[in-house]
PDB file of C-alpha atoms in Angstrom:
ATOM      1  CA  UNK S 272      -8.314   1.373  17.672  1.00 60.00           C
ATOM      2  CA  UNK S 273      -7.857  -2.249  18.915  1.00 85.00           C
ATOM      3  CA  UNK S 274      -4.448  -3.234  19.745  1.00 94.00           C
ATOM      4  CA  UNK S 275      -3.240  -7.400  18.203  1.00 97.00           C
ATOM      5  CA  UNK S 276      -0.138  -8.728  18.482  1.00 98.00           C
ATOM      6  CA  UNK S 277       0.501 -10.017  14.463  1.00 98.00           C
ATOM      7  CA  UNK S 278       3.445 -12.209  13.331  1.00 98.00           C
ATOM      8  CA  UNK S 279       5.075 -11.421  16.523  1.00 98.00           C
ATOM      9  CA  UNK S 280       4.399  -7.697  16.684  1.00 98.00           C
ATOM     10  CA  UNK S 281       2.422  -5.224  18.606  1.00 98.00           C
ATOM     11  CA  UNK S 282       0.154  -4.144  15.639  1.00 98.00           C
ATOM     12  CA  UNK S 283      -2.251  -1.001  15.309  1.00 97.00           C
ATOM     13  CA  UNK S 284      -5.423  -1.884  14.052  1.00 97.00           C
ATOM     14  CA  UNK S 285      -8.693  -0.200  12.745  1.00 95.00           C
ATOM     15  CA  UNK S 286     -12.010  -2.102  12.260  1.00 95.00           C
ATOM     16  CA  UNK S 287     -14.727  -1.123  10.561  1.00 92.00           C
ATOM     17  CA  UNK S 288     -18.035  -4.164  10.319  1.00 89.00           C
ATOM     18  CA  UNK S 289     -20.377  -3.430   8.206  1.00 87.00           C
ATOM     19  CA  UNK S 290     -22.420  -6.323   8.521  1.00 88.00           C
ATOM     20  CA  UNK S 291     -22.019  -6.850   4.238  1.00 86.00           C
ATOM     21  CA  UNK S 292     -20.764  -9.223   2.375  1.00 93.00           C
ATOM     22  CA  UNK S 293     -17.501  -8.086   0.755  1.00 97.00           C
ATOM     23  CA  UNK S 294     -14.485  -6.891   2.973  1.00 98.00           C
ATOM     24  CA  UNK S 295     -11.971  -3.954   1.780  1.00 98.00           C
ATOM     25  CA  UNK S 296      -8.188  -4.579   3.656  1.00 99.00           C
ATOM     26  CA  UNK S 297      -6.482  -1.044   3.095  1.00 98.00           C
ATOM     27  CA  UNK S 298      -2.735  -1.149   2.630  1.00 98.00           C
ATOM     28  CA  UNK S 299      -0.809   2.067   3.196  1.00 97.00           C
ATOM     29  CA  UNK S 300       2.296   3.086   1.505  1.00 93.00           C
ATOM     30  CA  UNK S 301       6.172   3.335   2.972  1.00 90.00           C
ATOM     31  CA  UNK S 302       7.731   6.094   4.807  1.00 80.00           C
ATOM     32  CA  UNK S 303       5.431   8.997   5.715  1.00 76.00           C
ATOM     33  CA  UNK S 304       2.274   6.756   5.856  1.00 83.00           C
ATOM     34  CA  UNK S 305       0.150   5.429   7.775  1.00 88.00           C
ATOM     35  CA  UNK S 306      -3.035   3.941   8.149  1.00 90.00           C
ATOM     36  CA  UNK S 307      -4.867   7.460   8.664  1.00 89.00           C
ATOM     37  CA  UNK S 308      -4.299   8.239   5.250  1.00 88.00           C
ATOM     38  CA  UNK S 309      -6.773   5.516   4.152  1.00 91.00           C
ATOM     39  CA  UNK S 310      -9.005   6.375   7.712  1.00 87.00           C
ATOM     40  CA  UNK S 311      -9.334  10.241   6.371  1.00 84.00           C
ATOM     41  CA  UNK S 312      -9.876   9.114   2.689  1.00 89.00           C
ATOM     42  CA  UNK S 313     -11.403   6.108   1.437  1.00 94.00           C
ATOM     43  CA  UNK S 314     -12.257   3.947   4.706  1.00 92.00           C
ATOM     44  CA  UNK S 315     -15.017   5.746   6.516  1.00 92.00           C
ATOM     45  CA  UNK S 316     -17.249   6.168   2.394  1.00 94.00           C
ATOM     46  CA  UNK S 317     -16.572   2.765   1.877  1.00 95.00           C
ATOM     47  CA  UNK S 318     -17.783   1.609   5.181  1.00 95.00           C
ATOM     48  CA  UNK S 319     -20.806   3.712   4.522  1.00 94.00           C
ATOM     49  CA  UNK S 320     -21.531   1.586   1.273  1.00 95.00           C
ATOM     50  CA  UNK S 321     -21.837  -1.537   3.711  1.00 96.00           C
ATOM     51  CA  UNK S 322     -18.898  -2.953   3.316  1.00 96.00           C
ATOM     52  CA  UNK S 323     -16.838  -4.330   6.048  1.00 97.00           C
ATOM     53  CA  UNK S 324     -13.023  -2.775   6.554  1.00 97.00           C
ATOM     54  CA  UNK S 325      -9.823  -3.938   7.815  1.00 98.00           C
ATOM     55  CA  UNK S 326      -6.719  -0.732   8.194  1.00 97.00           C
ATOM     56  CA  UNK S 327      -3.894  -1.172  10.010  1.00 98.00           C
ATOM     57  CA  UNK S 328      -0.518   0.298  10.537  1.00 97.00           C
ATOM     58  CA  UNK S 329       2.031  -1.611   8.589  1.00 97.00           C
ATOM     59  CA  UNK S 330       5.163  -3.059  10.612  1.00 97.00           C
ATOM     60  CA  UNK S 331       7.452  -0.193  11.506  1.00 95.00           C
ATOM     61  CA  UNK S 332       4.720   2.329  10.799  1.00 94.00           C
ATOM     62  CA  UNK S 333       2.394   4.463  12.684  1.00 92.00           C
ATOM     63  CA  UNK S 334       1.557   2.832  16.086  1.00 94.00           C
ATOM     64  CA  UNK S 335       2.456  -0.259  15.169  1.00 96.00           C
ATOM     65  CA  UNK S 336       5.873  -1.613  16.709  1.00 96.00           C
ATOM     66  CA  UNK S 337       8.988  -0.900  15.605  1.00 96.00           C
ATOM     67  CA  UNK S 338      11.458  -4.022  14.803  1.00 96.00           C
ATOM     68  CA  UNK S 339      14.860  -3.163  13.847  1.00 96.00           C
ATOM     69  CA  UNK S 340      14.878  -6.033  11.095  1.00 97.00           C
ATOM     70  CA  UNK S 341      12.334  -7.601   9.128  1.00 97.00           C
ATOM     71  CA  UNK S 342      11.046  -5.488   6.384  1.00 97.00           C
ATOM     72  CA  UNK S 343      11.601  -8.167   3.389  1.00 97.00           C
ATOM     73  CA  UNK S 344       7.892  -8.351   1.237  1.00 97.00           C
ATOM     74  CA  UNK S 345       7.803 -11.908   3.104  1.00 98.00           C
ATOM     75  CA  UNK S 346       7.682 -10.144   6.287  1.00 98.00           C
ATOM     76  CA  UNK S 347       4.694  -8.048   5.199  1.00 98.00           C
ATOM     77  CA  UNK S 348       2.808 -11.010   3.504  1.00 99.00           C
ATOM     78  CA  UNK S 349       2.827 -13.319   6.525  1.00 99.00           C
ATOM     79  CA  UNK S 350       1.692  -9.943   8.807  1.00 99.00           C
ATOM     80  CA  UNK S 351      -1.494  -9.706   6.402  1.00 99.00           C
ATOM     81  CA  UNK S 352      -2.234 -13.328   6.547  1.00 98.00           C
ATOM     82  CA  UNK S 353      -2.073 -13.673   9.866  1.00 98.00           C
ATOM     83  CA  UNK S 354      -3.904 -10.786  10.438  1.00 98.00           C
ATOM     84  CA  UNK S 355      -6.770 -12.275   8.160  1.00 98.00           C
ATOM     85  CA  UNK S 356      -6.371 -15.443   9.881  1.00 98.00           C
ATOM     86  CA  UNK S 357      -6.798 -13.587  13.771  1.00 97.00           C
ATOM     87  CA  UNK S 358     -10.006 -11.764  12.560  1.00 97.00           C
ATOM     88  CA  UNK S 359     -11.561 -14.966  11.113  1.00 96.00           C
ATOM     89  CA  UNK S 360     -11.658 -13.438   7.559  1.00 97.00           C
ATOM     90  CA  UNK S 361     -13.555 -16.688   5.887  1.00 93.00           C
ATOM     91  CA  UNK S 362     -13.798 -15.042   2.097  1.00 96.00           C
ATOM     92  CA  UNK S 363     -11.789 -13.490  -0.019  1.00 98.00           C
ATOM     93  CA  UNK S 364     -11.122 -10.294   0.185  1.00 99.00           C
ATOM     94  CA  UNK S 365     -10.012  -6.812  -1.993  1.00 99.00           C
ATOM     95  CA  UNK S 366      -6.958  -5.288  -1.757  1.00 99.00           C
ATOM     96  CA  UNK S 367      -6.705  -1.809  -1.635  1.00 98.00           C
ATOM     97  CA  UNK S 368      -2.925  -0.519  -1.861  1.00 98.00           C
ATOM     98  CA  UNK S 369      -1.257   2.581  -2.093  1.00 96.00           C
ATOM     99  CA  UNK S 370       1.956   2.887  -3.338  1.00 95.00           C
ATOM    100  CA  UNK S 371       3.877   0.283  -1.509  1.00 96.00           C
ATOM    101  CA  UNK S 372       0.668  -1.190   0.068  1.00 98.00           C
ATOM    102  CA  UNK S 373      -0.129  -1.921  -3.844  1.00 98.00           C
ATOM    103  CA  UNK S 374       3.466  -3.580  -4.171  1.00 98.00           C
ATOM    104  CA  UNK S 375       2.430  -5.992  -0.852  1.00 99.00           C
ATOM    105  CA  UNK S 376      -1.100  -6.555  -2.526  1.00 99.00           C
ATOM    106  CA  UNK S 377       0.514  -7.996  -5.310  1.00 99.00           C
ATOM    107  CA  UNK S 378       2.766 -10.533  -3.761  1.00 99.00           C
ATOM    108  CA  UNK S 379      -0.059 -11.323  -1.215  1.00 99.00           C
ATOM    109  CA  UNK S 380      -2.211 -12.510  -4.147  1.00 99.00           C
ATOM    110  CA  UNK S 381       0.770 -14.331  -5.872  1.00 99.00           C
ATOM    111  CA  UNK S 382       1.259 -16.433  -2.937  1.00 98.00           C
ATOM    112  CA  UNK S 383      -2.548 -16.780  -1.623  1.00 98.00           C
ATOM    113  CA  UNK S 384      -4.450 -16.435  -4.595  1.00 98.00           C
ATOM    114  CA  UNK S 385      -7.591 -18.286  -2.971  1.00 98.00           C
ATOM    115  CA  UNK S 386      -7.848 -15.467  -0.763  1.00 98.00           C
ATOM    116  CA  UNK S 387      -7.719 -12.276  -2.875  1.00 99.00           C
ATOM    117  CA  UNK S 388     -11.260 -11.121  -4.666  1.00 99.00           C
ATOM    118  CA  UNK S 389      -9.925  -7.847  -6.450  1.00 99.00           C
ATOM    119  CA  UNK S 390      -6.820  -5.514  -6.093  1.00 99.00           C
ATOM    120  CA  UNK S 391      -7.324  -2.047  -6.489  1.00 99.00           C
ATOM    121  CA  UNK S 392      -3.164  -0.629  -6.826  1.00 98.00           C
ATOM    122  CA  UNK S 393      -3.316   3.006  -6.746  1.00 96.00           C
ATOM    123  CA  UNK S 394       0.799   4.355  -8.100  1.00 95.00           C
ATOM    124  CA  UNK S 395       2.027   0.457  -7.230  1.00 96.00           C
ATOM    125  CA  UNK S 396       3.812  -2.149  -9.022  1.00 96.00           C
ATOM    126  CA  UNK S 397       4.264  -5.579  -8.485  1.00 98.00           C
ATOM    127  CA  UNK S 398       7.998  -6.336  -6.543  1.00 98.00           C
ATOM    128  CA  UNK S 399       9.730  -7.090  -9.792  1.00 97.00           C
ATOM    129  CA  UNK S 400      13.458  -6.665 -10.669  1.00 96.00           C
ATOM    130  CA  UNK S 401      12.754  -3.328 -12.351  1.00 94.00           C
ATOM    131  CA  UNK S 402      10.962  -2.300  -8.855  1.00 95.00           C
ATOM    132  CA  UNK S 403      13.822  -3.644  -6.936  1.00 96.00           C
ATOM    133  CA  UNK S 404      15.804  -0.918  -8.946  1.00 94.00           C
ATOM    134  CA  UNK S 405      13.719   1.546  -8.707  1.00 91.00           C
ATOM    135  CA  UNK S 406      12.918   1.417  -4.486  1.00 90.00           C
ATOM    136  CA  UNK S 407      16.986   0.894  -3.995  1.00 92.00           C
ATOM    137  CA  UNK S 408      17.355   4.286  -5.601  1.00 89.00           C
ATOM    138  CA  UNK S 409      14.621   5.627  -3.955  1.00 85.00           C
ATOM    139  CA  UNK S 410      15.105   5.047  -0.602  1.00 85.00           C
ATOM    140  CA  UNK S 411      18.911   5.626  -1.075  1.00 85.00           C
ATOM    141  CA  UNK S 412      18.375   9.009  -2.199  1.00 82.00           C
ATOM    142  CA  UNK S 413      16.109   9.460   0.075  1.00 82.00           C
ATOM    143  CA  UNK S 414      17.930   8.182   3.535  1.00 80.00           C
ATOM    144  CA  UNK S 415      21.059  11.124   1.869  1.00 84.00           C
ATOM    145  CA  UNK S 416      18.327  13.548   2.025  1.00 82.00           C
ATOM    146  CA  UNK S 417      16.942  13.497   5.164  1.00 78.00           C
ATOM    147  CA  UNK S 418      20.697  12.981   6.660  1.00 81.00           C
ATOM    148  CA  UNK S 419      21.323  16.444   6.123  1.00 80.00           C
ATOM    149  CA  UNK S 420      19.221  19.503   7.985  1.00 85.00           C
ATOM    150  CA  UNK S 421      18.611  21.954   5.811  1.00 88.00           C
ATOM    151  CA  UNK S 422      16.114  19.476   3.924  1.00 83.00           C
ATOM    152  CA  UNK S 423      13.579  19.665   6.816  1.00 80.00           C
ATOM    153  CA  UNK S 424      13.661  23.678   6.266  1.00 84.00           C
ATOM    154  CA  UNK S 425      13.206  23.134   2.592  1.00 86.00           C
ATOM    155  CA  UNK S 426      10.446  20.421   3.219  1.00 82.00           C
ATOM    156  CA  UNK S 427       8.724  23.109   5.296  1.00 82.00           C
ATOM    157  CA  UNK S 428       9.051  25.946   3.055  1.00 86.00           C
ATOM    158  CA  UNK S 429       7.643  23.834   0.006  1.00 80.00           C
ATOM    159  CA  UNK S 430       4.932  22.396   1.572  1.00 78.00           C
ATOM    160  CA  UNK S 431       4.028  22.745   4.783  1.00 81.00           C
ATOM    161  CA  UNK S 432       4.915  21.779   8.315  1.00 84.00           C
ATOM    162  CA  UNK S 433       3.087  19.313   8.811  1.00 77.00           C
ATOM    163  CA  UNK S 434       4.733  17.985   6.025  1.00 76.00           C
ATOM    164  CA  UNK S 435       8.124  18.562   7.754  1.00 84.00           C
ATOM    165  CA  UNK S 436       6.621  16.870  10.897  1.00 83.00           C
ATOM    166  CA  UNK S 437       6.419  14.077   8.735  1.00 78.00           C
ATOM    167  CA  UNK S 438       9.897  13.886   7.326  1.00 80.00           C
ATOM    168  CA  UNK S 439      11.159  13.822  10.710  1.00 83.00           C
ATOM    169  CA  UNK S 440       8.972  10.836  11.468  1.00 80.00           C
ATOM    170  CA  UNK S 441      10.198   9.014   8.176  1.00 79.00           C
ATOM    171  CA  UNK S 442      13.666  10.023   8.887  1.00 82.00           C
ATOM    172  CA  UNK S 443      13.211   8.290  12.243  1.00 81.00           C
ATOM    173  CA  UNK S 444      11.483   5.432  11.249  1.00 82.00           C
ATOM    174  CA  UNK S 445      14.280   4.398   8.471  1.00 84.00           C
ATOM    175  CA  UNK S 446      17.570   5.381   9.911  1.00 84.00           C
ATOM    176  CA  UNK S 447      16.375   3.581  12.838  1.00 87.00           C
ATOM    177  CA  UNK S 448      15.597   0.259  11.072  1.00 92.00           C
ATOM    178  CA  UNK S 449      16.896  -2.113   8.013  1.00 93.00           C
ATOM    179  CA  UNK S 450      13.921  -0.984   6.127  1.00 92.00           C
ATOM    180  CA  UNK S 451      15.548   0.867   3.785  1.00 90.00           C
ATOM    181  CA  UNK S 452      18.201  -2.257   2.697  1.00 93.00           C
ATOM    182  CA  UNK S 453      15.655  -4.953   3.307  1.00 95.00           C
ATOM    183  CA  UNK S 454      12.496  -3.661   1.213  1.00 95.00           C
ATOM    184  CA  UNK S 455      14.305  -4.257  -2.106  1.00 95.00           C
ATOM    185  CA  UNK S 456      14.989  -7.669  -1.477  1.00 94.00           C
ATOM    186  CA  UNK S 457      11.762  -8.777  -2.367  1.00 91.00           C
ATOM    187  CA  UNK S 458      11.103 -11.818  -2.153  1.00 96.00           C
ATOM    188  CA  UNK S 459      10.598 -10.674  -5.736  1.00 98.00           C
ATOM    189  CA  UNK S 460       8.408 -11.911  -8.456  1.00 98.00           C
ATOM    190  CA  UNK S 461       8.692 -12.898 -11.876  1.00 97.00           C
ATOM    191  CA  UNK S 462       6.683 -11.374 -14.681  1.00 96.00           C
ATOM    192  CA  UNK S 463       5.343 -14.909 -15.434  1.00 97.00           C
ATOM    193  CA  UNK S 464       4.115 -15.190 -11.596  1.00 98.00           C
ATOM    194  CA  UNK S 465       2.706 -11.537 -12.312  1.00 98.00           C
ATOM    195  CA  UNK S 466       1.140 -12.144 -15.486  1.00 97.00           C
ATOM    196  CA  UNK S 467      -0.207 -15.994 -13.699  1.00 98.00           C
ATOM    197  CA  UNK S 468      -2.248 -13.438 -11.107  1.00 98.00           C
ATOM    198  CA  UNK S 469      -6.010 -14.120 -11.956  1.00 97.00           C
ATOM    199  CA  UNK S 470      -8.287 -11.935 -10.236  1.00 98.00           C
ATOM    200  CA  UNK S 471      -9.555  -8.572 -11.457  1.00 99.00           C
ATOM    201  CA  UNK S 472      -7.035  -5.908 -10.674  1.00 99.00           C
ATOM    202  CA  UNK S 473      -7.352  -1.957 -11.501  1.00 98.00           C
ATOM    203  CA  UNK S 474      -4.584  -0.254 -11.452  1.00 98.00           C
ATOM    204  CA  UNK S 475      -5.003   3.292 -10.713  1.00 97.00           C
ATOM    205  CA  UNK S 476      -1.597   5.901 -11.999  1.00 95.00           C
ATOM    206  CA  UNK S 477      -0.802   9.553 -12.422  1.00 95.00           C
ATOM    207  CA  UNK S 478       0.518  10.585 -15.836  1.00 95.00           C
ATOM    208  CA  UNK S 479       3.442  11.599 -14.417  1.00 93.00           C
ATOM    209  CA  UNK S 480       3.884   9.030 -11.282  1.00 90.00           C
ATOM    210  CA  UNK S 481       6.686   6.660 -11.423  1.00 88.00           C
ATOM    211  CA  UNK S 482       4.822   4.158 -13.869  1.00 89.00           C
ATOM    212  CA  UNK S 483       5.054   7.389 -16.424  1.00 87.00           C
ATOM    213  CA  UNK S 484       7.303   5.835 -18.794  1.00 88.00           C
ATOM    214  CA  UNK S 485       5.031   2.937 -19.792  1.00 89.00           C
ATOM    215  CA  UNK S 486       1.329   3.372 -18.000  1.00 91.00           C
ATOM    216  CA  UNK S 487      -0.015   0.100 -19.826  1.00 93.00           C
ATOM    217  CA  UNK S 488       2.889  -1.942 -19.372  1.00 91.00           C
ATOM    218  CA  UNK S 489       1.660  -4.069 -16.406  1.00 93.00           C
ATOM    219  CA  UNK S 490      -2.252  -4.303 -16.971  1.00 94.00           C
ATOM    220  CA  UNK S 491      -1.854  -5.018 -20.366  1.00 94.00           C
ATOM    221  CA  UNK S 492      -0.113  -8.100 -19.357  1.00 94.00           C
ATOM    222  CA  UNK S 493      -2.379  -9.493 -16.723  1.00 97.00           C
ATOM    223  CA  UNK S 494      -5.226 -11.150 -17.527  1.00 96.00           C
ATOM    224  CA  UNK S 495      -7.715  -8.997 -15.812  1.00 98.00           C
ATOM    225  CA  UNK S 496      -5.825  -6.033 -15.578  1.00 98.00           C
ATOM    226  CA  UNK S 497      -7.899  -2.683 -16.103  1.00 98.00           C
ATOM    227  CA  UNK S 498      -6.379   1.214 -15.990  1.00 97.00           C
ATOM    228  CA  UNK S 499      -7.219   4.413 -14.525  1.00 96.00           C
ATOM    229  CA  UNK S 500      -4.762   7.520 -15.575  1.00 96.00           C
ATOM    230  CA  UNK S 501      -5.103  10.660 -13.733  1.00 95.00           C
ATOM    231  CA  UNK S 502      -3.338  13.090 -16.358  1.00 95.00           C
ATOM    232  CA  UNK S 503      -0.869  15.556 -15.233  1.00 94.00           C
ATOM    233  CA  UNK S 504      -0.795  13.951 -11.597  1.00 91.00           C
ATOM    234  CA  UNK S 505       2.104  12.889  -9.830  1.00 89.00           C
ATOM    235  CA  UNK S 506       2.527   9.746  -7.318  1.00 90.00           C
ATOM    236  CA  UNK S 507       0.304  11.653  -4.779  1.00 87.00           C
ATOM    237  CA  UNK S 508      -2.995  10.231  -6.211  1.00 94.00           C
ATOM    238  CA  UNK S 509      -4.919   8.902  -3.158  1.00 92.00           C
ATOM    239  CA  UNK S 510      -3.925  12.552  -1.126  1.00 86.00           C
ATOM    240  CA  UNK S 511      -4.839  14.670  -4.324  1.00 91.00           C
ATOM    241  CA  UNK S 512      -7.594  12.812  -6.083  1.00 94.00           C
ATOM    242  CA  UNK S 513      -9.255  11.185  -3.074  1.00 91.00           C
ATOM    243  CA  UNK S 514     -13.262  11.832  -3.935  1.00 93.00           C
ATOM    244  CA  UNK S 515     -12.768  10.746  -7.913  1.00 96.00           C
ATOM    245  CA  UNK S 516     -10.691   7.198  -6.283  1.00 96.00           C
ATOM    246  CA  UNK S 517     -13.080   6.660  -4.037  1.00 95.00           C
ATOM    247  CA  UNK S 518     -15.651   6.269  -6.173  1.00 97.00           C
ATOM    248  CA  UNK S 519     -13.681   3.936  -8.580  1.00 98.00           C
ATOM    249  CA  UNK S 520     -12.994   2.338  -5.607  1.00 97.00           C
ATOM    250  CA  UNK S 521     -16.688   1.893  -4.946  1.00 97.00           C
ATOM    251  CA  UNK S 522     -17.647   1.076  -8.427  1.00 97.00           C
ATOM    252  CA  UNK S 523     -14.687  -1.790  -8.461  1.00 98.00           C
ATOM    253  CA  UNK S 524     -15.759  -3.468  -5.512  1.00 97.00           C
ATOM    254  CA  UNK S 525     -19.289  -3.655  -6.150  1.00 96.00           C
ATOM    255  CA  UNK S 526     -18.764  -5.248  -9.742  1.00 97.00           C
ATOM    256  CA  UNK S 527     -16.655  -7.455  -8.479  1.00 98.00           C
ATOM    257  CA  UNK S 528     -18.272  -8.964  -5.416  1.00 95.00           C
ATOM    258  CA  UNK S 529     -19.293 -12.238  -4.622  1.00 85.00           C
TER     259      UNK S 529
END
């Protein structure tokens, strides 16, 4: 995995050419994640298919360093476009996020439009006042959690530990950082900025994942805006439903390439 120093920072990533004609950048989520869970997933299929792919660690994430500020959306936009800009990325390209890497996908297309083909947002939303809410309870809740012990044992016992490995690495990684006070703060959009976002986007949700309360809310207001539901899944799509994404991942990009 090539080393680049992006916006500044020592940055982890993963290159897959293809030779073809449509390039897939892979944005992983907050917290836990990493760039491997697109690498033992989605990255090394789509590859297959001939098309090019860009992972890489987000800032704070994985191997990529560390800062202990900087984690606004604005920070994480100008990484990916500079990024793009290092690798001589000429065309537009899709977006594939998950969870927060579908949040980023969404303001990267907002504020380079030209350079976005598709977005494929598997459990995202755009960075919205209503997602502001939501993150600032989420990460608050979950910085208490991890502050105490006995959650690691639980974590373990529940799942696995590998899982608990994990935690510790996410309970590192924010109490180490501003990421957990800076991610809210957007810059966030408007729903008129979200609804202005013209390119094809799919949105990809679990029944029961955090858009549960209203799963047609945000496609039915952009203009080409299209819905997958997984029924009785949680937010865990990409981990639990990997083979049936990847294919709608597959499908997406080749109906909407150049």
């Amino acid at each position: 995995m090539p080393t680049m120093t992006v916006n500044g920072l020592r940055t982890n990533v993963q290159l897959v050419p293809a030779g073809g004609t449509e390039t897939v950048v892979f944005l992983h989520g907050m917290g836990t994640d990493s760039l491997a869970s697109f690498y033992l997933t989605l990255a090394p299929p789509v590859a297959a298919a001939g098309i090019d792919v860009i992972s890489y660690d987000l800032r704070g994430h994985g191997k990529t360093e560390r800062p202990v500020r900087g984690y606004t959306l604005a920070d994480f936009v100008a990484d990916l476009d500079d990024l793009l800009r290092q690798l001589a990325v000429d065309r537009p390209v899709h977006l594939v996020g998950n969870s927060f890497g579908g949040t980023l996908a969404y303001s990267y297309a907002v504020a380079n439009p030209e350079r976005v083909r598709s977005i494929v947002c598997i459990e995202s939303e755009p960075a919205t006042e209503v997602w502001a809410g939501k993150m600032s309870e989420i990460l608050a809740h979950t910085v208490r959690f991890l502050q105490v012990e006995e959650s690691f044992d639980w974590i373990e016992a529940n799942f696995s530990a590998h899982h608990r490995r994990l935690a510790r690495m996410a309970a590192e990684r924010i109490t180490s950082t501003k990421m957990a006070e800076e991610v809210p703060l957007g810059p966030l959009l408007t729903w008129a900025q979200v609804a202005a976002i013209g390119c094809p986007v799919l949105s990809i949700l679990g029944s029961h994942g955090y858009q549960a309360d209203d799963l047609e809310a945000l496609t039915s207001m952009l203009p080409k805006g299209e819905l997958h539901v997984f029924e009785g899944q949680g937010h865990s799509v990409l981990v639990e439903q990997h083979r049936e994404v990847r294919e709608l991942v597959l499908k997406w990009v080749e109906r909407h390439a150049a």
